[in-house]
Short mmCIF file of C-alpha atoms in Angstrom, two decimals:
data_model
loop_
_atom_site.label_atom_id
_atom_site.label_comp_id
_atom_site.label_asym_id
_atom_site.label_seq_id
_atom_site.Cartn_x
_atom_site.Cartn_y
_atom_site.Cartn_z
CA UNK A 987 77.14 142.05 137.29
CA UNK A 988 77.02 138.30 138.80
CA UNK A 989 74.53 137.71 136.21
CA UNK A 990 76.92 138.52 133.37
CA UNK A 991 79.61 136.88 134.97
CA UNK A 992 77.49 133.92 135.39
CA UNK A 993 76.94 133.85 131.88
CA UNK A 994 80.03 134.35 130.52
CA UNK A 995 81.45 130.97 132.67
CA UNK A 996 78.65 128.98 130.84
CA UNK A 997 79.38 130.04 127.36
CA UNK A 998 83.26 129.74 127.99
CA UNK A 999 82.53 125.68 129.27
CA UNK A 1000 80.42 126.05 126.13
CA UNK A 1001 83.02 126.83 123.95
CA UNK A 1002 85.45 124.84 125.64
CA UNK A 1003 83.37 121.80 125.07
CA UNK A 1004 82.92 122.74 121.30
CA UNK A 1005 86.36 122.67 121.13
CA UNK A 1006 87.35 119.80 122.74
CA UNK A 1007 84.65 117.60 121.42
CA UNK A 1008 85.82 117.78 117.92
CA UNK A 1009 89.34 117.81 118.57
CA UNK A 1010 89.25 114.56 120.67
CA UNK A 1011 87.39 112.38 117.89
CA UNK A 1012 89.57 114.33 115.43
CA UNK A 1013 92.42 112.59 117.49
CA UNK A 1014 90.75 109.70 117.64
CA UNK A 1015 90.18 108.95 114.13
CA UNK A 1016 93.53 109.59 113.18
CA UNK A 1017 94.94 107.41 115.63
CA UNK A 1018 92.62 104.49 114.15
CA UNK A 1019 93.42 105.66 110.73
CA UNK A 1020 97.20 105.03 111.54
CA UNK A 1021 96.41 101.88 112.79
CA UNK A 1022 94.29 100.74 109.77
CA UNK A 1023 97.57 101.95 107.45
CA UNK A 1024 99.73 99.61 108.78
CA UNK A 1025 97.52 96.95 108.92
CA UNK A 1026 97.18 97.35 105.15
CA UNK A 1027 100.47 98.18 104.37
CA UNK A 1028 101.21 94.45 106.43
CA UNK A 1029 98.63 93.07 104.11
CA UNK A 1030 99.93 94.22 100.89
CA UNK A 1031 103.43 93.33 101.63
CA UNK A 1032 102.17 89.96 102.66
CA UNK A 1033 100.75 89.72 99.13
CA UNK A 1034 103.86 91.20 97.20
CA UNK A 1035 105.53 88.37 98.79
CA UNK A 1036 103.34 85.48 97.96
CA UNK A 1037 102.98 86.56 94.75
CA UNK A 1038 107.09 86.88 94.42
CA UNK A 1039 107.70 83.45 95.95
CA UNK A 1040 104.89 81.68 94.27
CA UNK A 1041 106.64 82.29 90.59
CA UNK A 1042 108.36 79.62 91.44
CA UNK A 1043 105.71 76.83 92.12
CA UNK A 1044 105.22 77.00 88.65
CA UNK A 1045 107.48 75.09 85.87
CA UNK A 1046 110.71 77.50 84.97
CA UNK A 1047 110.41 77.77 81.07
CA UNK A 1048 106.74 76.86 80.73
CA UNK A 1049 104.43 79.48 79.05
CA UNK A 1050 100.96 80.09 79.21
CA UNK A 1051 98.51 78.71 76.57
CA UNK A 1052 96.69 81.24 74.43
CA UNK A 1053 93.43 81.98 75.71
CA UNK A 1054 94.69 81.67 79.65
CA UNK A 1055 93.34 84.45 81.89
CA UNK A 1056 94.40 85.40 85.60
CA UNK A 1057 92.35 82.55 86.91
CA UNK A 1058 90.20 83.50 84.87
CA UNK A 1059 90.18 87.09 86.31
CA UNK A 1060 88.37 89.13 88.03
CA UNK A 1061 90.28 89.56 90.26
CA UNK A 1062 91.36 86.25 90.73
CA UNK A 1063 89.05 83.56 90.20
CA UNK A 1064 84.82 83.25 91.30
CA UNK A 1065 83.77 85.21 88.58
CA UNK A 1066 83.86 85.60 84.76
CA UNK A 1067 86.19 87.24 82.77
CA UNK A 1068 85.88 90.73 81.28
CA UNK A 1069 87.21 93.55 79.08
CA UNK A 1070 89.62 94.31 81.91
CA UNK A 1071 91.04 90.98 82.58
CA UNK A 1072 94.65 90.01 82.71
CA UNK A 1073 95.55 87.60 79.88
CA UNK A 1074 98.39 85.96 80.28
CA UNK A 1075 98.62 83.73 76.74
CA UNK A 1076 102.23 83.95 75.92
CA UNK A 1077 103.99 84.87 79.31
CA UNK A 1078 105.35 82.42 81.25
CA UNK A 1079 103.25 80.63 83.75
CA UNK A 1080 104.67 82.45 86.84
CA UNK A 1081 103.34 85.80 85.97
CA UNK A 1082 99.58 84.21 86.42
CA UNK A 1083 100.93 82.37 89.29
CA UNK A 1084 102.34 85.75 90.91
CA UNK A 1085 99.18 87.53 90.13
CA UNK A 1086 96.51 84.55 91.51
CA UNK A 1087 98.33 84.61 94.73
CA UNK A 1088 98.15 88.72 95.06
CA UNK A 1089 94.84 89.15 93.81
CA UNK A 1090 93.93 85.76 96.00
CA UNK A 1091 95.74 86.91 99.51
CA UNK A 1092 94.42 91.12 98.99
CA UNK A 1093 91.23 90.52 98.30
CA UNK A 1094 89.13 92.47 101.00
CA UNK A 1095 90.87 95.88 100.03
CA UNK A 1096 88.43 98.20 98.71
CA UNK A 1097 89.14 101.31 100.05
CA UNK A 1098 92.69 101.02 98.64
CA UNK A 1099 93.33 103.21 95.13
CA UNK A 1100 95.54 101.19 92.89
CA UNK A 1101 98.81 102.26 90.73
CA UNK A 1102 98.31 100.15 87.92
CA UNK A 1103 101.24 98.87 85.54
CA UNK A 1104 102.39 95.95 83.45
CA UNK A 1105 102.00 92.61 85.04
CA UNK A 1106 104.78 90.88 83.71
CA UNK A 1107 108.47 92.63 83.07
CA UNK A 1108 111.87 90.88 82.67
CA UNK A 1109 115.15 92.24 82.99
CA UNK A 1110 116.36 95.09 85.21
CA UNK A 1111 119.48 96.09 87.10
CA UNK A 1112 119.71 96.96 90.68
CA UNK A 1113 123.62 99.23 89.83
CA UNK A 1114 126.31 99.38 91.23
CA UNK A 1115 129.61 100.92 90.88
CA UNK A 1116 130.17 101.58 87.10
CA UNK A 1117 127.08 99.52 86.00
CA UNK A 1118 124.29 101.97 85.05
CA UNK A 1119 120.94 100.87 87.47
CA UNK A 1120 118.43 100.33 84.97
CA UNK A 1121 114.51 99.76 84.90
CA UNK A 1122 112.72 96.29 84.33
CA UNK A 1123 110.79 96.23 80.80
CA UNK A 1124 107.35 94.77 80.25
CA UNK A 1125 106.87 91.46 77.87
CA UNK A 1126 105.40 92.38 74.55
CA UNK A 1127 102.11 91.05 74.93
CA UNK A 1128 101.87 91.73 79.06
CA UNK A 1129 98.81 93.33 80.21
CA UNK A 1130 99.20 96.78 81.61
CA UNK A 1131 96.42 96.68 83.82
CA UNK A 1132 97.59 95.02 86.36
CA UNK A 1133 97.75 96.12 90.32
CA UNK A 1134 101.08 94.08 90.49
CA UNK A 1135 103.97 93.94 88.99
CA UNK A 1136 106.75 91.00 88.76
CA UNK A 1137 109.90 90.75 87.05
CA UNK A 1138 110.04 87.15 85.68
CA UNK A 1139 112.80 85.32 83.94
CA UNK A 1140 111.81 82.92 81.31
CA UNK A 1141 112.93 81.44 77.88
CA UNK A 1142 110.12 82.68 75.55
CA UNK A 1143 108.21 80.27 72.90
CA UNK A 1144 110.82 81.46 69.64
CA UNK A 1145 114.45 80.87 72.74
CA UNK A 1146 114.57 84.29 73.57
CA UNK A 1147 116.07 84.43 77.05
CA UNK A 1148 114.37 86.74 79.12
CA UNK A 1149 116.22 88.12 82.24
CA UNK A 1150 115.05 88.47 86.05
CA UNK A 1151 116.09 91.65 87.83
CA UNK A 1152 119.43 91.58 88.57
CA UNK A 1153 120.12 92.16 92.60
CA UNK A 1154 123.87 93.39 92.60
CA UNK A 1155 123.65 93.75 96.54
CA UNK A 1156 123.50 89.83 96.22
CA UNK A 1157 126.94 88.49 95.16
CA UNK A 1158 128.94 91.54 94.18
CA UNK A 1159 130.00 92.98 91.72
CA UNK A 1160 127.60 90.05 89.89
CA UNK A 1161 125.20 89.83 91.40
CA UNK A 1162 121.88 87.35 90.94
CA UNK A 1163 118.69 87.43 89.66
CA UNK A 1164 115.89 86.81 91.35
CA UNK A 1165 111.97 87.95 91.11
CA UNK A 1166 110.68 90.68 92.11
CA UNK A 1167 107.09 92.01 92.33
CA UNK A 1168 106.21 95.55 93.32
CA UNK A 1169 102.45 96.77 93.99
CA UNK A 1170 101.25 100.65 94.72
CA UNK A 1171 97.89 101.61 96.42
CA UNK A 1172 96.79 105.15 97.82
CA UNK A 1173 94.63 104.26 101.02
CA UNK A 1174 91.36 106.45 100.50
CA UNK A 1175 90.03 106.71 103.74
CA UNK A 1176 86.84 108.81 101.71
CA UNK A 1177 85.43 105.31 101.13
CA UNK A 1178 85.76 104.53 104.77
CA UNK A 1179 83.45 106.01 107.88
CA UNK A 1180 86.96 107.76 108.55
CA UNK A 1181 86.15 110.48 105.99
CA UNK A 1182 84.81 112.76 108.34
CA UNK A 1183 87.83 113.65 110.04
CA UNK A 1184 90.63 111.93 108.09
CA UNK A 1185 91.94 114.54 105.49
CA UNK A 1186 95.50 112.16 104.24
CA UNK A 1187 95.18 109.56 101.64
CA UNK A 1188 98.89 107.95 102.23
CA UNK A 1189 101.16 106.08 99.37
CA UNK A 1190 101.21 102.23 100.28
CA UNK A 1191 104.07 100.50 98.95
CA UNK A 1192 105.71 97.15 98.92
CA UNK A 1193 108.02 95.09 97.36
CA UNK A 1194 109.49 92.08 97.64
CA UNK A 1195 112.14 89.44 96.22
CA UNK A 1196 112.40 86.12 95.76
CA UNK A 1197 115.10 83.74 95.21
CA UNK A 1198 115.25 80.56 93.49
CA UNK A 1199 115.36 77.19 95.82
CA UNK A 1200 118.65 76.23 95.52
CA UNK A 1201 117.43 72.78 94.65
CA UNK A 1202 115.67 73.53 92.13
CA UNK A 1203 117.41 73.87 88.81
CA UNK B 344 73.63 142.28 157.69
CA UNK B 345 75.67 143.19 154.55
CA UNK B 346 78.49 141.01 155.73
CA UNK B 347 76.17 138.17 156.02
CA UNK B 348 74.70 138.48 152.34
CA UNK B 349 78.20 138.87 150.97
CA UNK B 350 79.08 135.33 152.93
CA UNK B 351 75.93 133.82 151.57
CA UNK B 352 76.29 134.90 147.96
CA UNK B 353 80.16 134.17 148.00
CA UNK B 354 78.87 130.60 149.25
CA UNK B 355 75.86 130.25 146.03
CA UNK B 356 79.09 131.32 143.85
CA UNK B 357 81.13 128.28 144.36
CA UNK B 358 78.27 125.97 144.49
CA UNK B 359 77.43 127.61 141.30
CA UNK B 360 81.68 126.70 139.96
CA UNK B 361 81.52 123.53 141.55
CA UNK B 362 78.38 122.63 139.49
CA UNK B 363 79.55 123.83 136.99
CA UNK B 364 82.87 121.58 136.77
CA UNK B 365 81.22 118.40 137.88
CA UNK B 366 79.29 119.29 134.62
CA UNK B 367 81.64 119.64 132.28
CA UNK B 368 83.86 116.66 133.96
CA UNK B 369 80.30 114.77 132.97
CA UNK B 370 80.56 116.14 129.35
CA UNK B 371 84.12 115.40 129.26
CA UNK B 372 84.96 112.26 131.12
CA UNK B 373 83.17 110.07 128.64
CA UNK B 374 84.45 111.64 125.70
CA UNK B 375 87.84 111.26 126.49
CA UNK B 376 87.27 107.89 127.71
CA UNK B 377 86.10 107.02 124.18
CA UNK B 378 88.78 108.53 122.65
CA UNK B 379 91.28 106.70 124.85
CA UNK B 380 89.36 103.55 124.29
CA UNK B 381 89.12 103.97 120.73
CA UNK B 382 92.80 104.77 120.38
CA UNK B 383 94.03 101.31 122.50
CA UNK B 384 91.25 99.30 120.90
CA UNK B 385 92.60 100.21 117.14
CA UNK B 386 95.98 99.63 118.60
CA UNK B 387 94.71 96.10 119.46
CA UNK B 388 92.87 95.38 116.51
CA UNK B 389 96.18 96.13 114.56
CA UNK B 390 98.02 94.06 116.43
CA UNK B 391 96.10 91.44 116.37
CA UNK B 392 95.32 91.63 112.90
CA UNK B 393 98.89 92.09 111.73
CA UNK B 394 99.51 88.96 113.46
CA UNK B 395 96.70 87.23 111.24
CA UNK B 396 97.94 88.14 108.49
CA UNK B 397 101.98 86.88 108.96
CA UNK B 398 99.95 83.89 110.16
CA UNK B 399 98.31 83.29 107.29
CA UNK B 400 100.83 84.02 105.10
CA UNK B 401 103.36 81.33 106.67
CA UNK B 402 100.14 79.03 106.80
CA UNK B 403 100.18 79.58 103.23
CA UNK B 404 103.50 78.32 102.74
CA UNK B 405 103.51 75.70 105.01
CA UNK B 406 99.93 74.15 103.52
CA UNK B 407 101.58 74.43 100.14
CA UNK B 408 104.59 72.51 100.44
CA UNK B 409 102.90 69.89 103.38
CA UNK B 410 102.18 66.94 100.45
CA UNK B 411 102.03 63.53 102.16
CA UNK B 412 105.18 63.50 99.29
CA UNK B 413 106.40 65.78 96.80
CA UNK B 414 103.81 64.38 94.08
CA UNK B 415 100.84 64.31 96.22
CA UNK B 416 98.34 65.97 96.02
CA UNK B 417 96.25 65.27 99.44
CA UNK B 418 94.87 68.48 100.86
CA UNK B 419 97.00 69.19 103.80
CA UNK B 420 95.39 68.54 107.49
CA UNK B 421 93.97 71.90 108.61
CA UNK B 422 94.86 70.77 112.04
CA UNK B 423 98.29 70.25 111.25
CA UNK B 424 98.66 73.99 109.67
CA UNK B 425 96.79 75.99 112.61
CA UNK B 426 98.96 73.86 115.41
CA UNK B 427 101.78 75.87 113.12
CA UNK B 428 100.54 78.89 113.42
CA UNK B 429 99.05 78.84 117.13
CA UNK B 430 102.30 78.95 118.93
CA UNK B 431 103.00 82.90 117.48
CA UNK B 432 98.79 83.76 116.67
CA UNK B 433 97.64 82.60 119.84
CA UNK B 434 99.95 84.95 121.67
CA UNK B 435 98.82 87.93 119.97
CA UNK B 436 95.06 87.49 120.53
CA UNK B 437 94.10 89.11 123.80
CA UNK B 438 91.38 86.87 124.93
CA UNK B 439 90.54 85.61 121.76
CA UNK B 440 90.43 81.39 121.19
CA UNK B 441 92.03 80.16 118.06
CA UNK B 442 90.95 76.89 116.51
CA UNK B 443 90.66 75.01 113.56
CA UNK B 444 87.69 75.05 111.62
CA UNK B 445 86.92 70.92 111.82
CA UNK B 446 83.46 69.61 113.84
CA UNK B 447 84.35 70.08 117.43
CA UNK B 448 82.20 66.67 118.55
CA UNK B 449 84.87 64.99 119.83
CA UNK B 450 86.17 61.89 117.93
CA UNK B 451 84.66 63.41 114.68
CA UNK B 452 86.98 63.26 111.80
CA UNK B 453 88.04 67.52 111.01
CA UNK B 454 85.32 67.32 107.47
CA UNK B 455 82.60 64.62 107.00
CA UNK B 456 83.44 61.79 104.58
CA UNK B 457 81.80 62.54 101.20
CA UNK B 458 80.12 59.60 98.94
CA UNK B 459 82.06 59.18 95.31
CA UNK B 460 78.96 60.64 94.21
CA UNK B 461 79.79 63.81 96.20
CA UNK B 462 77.10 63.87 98.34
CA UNK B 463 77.75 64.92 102.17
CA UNK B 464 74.88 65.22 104.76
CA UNK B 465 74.25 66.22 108.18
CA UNK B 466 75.30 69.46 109.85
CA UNK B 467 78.99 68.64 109.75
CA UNK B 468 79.39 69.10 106.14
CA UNK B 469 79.73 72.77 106.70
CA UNK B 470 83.04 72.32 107.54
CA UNK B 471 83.99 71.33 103.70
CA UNK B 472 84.14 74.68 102.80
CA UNK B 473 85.97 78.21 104.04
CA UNK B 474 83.29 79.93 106.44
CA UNK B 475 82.46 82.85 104.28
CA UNK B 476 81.63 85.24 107.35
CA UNK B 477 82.39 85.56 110.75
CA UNK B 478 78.86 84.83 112.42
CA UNK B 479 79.69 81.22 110.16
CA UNK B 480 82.61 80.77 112.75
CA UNK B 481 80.47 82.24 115.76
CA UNK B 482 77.31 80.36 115.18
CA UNK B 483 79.89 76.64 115.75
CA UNK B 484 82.50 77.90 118.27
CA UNK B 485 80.86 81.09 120.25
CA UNK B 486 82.17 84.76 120.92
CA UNK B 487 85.57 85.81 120.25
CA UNK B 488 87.19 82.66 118.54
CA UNK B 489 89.21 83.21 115.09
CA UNK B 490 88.98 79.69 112.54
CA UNK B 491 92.00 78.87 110.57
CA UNK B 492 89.89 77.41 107.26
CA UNK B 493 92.45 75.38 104.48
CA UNK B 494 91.21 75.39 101.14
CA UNK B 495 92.32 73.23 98.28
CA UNK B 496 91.51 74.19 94.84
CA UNK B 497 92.79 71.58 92.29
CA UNK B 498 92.88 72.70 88.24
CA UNK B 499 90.59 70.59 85.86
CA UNK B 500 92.64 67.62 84.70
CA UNK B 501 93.56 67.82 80.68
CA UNK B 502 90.78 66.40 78.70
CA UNK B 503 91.25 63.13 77.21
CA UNK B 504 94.64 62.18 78.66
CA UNK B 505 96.48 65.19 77.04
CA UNK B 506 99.33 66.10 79.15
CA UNK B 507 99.55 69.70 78.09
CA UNK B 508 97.53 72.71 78.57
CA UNK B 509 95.98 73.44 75.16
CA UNK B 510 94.25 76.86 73.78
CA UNK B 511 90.84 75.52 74.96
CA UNK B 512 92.20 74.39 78.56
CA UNK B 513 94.83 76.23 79.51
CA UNK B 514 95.07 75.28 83.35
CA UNK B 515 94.97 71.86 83.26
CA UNK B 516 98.18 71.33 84.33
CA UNK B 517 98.34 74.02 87.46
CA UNK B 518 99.34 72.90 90.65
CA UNK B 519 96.23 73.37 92.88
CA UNK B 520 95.94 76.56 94.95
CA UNK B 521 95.70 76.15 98.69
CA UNK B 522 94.19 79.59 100.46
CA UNK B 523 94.05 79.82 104.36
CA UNK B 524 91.76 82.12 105.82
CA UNK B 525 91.33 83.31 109.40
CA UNK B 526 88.01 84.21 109.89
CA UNK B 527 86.04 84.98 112.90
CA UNK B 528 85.45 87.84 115.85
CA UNK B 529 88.83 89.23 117.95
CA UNK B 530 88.02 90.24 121.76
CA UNK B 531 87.79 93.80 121.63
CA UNK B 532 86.31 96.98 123.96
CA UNK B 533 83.68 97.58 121.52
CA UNK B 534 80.64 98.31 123.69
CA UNK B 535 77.65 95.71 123.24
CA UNK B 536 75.37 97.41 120.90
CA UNK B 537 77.48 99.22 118.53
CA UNK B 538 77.05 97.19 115.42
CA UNK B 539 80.79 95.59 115.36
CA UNK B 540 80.29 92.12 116.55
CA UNK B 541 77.04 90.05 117.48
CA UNK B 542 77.33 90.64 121.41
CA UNK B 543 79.72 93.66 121.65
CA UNK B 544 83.53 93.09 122.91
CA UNK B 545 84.53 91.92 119.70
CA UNK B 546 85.19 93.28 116.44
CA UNK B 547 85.19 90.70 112.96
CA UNK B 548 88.19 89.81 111.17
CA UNK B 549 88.90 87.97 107.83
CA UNK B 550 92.05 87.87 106.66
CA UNK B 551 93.47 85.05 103.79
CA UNK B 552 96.46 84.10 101.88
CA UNK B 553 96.55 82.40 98.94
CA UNK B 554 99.34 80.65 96.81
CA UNK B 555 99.78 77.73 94.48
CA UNK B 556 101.21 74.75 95.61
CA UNK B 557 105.00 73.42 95.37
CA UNK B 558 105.01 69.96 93.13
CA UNK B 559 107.68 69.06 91.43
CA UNK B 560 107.56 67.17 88.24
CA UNK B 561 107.03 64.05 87.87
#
C-alpha cells in the first residue's frame, strides 16, 4: 500500500514537472516575442518616418533621370541591381529619396514578411463631411514592388500636376497636403529560434506624414 | 511495539515528502528563475533598444541638417551628434557606456587625417568607417559600450561639369546620405556562456537610420 502510494507522489511531481516545464518557457517565449514586436514595430515606424520626411531633402519638381534605380537597389545601395529592383526613371526624385532612407534605416529585418505595393502614388483624400475619402493612385510607370509606399506631389516632365494626399484633419474643411508613406510586414517568428513555442505571426503597420518646411517654397 | 513501528514509519513518510519537495523546488526554482529572467531581460533589451532606435532616428535628422552652412557639405562631427543623443540614450541603457566611435587616445583628432591620395595608416584609421559588428566596437572600448558611428555618403559629381543628372548618371546631383548607426553590446542578464555576447551579461545591438541630407540650392 505505502509502496503504491509512494509511487503515485513521484509520478504526480512527474507530471507536474512535465507540465510546468513547458508551460513556463511557453510563457517565456511569448513574453520575449512581445517584446521583439514592439521593438520592430518602433523600427518600422522609425523608417516610415524617415522615409516621409526625407521627400523633402530632395528638389520639389525635379524628376528622376531614366535609367535611375533605388540607389541602385537592392535594397538600398552595396549591391547590384536586379530583375526586382525599384526604378525610379520618371518619378520625381523624392520617391527614391523616401525609399533609400526606408530600405537604408530597416535594414536588419529579416524575419519580417513584407506587403508589397506601388512605391510611388499621388493624390488621395483623407474625407470629411460631404467629401467622399478616397484612395491614393500609383504613377504610371511606379514600381509595384516596393515594401513602401509614399504619396508624393510633383509636377510631372509633360506639367501634369500631381497631388499629395490631402489631410482634411489639417485645416478644415481644406485641408493640406502633405506626404505620406505607409509600409506592411507580418513578423514571422518561424524564421526566428522563437518558432518552437510562438504560434502568432502579427500584422506590423506604420504610417506616417510629413509636412512641408514652411520655409521652403 | 506496533505503536513504535507506526511512529517510525510515519517519521520515513515525511522525510520521504520533504525529499521529495526540496526536489521538485530544485527542478523548479531554476526554471522559473529563467523564465522570470528571460521575461525582465527581453523587457530590457526592448527598452533599451527602442531607445536606440528614436536615437538614431533624431541623430539622423540632426546629422543631416548640421552643415557648417546650408551649402556645405562637411560631414557633421560624430561627437557633436552622439552629445545629442546621450542626454535621452544614456538614460535608457542600464549599465551600458555610450560613446562615440572616434580613437579614444586622448588628444587624437575623432578619424585619422587621410593623404589627398587617400591613403590612411596606423590602427586609428578604423575609425573612418561604420564598425560593421559589435565585437568591432568591443575589441576598442570593452564590454557593454554602444558606438554612435556617422556616415557620409556623397553622390558622384556630374561628369565633365554637367550640372544635371543625365540617363548615364543619374545621381550626380543627390544630396549625400548621412546614416548613423549604434552598434555595440547592451548590459544584459545573459549568463556568460550562452552565445549572446563575448563574456556573457550582454546581448549585441545594431540599430541605424539613414536619410539624405537637407541642402538647399544654390
Amino acid at each position: 500500500m505505502r509502496r503504491r502510494a509512494r509511487s503515485g507522489d513521484s509520478a504526480q511531481a512527474v507530471l507536474e514537472t512535465a507540465l510546468l516545464i513547458p508551460i513556463m518557457l511557453l510563457l517565456a517565449c511569448n513574453f520575449i516575442a512581445l517584446m521583439v514586436q514592439a521593438s520592430v514595430q518602433e523600427q518600422l515606424d522609425s523608417a516610415t518616418a524617415l522615409a516621409a520626411q526625407s521627400r523633402f531633402q530632395a528638389p520639389t519638381n525635379s524628376l528622376d533621370a531614366a535609367g535611375a534605380e533605388c540607389c541602385p537597389d537592392p535594397r538600398c545601395c552595396q549591391s547590384r541591381s536586379d530583375a526586382t529592383s525599384l526604378r525610379t526613371g520618371g518619378l520625381p526624385v523624392g520617391c527614391r529619396y523616401a525609399a533609400e532612407s526606408f530600405y537604408g534605416t530597416m535594414r536588419n529585418a529579416a524575419f519580417l514578411e513584407w506587403h508589397k505595393g506601388p512605391l510611388c502614388l499621388s493624390g488621395g483624400d483623407s474625407g470629411a463631411g460631404s467629401e467622399p475619402a478616397r484612395a491614393a493612385q500609383p504613377y504610371p510607370n511606379s514600381p509595384l514592388g516596393s515594401e513602401v509606399s509614399c504619396v508624393v506631389a510633383s509636377r510631372g516632365g509633360d506639367g501634369t500636376l500631381h497631388h499629395g494626399f490631402l489631410d482634411r484633419t489639417l485645416n478644415p474643411p481644406f485641408g493640406l497636403e502633405v506626404v505620406v508613406c505607409d509600409a506592411s510586414a507580418r513578423l514571422d517568428f518561424s524564421r526566428t529560434p522563437l518558432a518552437w513555442g510562438v504560434f502568432w505571426a502579427p500584422m506590423l503597420h506604420a504610417h506616417a506624414e510629413a509636412l512641408p518646411p514652411p520655409f521652403r517654397q | 511495539m506496533a505503536c513504535e513501528w507506526g511512529k517510525r514509519s510515519i517519521l520515513t513518510l515525511r522525510r520521504i515528502a520533504r525529499g521529495q519537495a526540496t526536489l521538485e523546488f530544485a527542478f523548479a526554482a531554476p526554471l522559473f528563475l529563467l523564465g522570470l529572467f528571460a521575461a525582465v531581460d527581453s523587457a530590457l533589451w526592448s527598452v533599451q533598444t527602442n531607445a536606440e532606435v528614436a536615437a538614431v532616428q533624431s541623430a539622423a535628422r540632426v546629422a543631416a541638417s548640421a552643415g557648417s552652412t546650408p551649402l556645405g557639405r562637411a560631414a557633421p562631427d560624430v561627437r557633436t551628434v552622439t552629445a545629442g543623443v546621450e542626454a535621452h540614450l544614456g538614460q535608457a541603457l542600464f549599465a551600458t557606456r555610450l560613446v562615440a566611435w572616434c580613437d579614444p587616445t586622448p588628444g587624437a583628432p575623432c578619424v585619422p587625417p587621410v593623404s589627398n591620395a587617400g591613403v590612411c595608416s596606423g590602427p586609428a584609421c578604423r575609425f573612418l568607417a561604420c564598425p560593421s559588428t559589435p565585437q568591432d566596437v568591443q575589441a576598442v572600448f570593452g564590454p557593454r559600450v554602444v558606438a554612435v558611428c556617422v556616415h557620409e555618403q556623397d553622390a558622384q559629381p556630374c561628369a565633365s561639369g554637367a550640372d544635371a543628372a543625365s540617363a548615364s548618371d543619374p545621381y550626380c546631383t543627390d544630396s549625400p546620405t548621412i546614416t548613423v548607426r549604434a552598434v555595440g553590446f547592451l548590459a544584459s542578464l545573459v549568463p556568460p556562456g550562452f552565445g549572446a555576447g563575448e563574456v556573457g551579461g550582454e546581448l549585441p545591438t545594431s540599430v541605424s537610420a539613414t536619410t539624405h541630407t537637407l541642402r538647399f540650392a544654390p
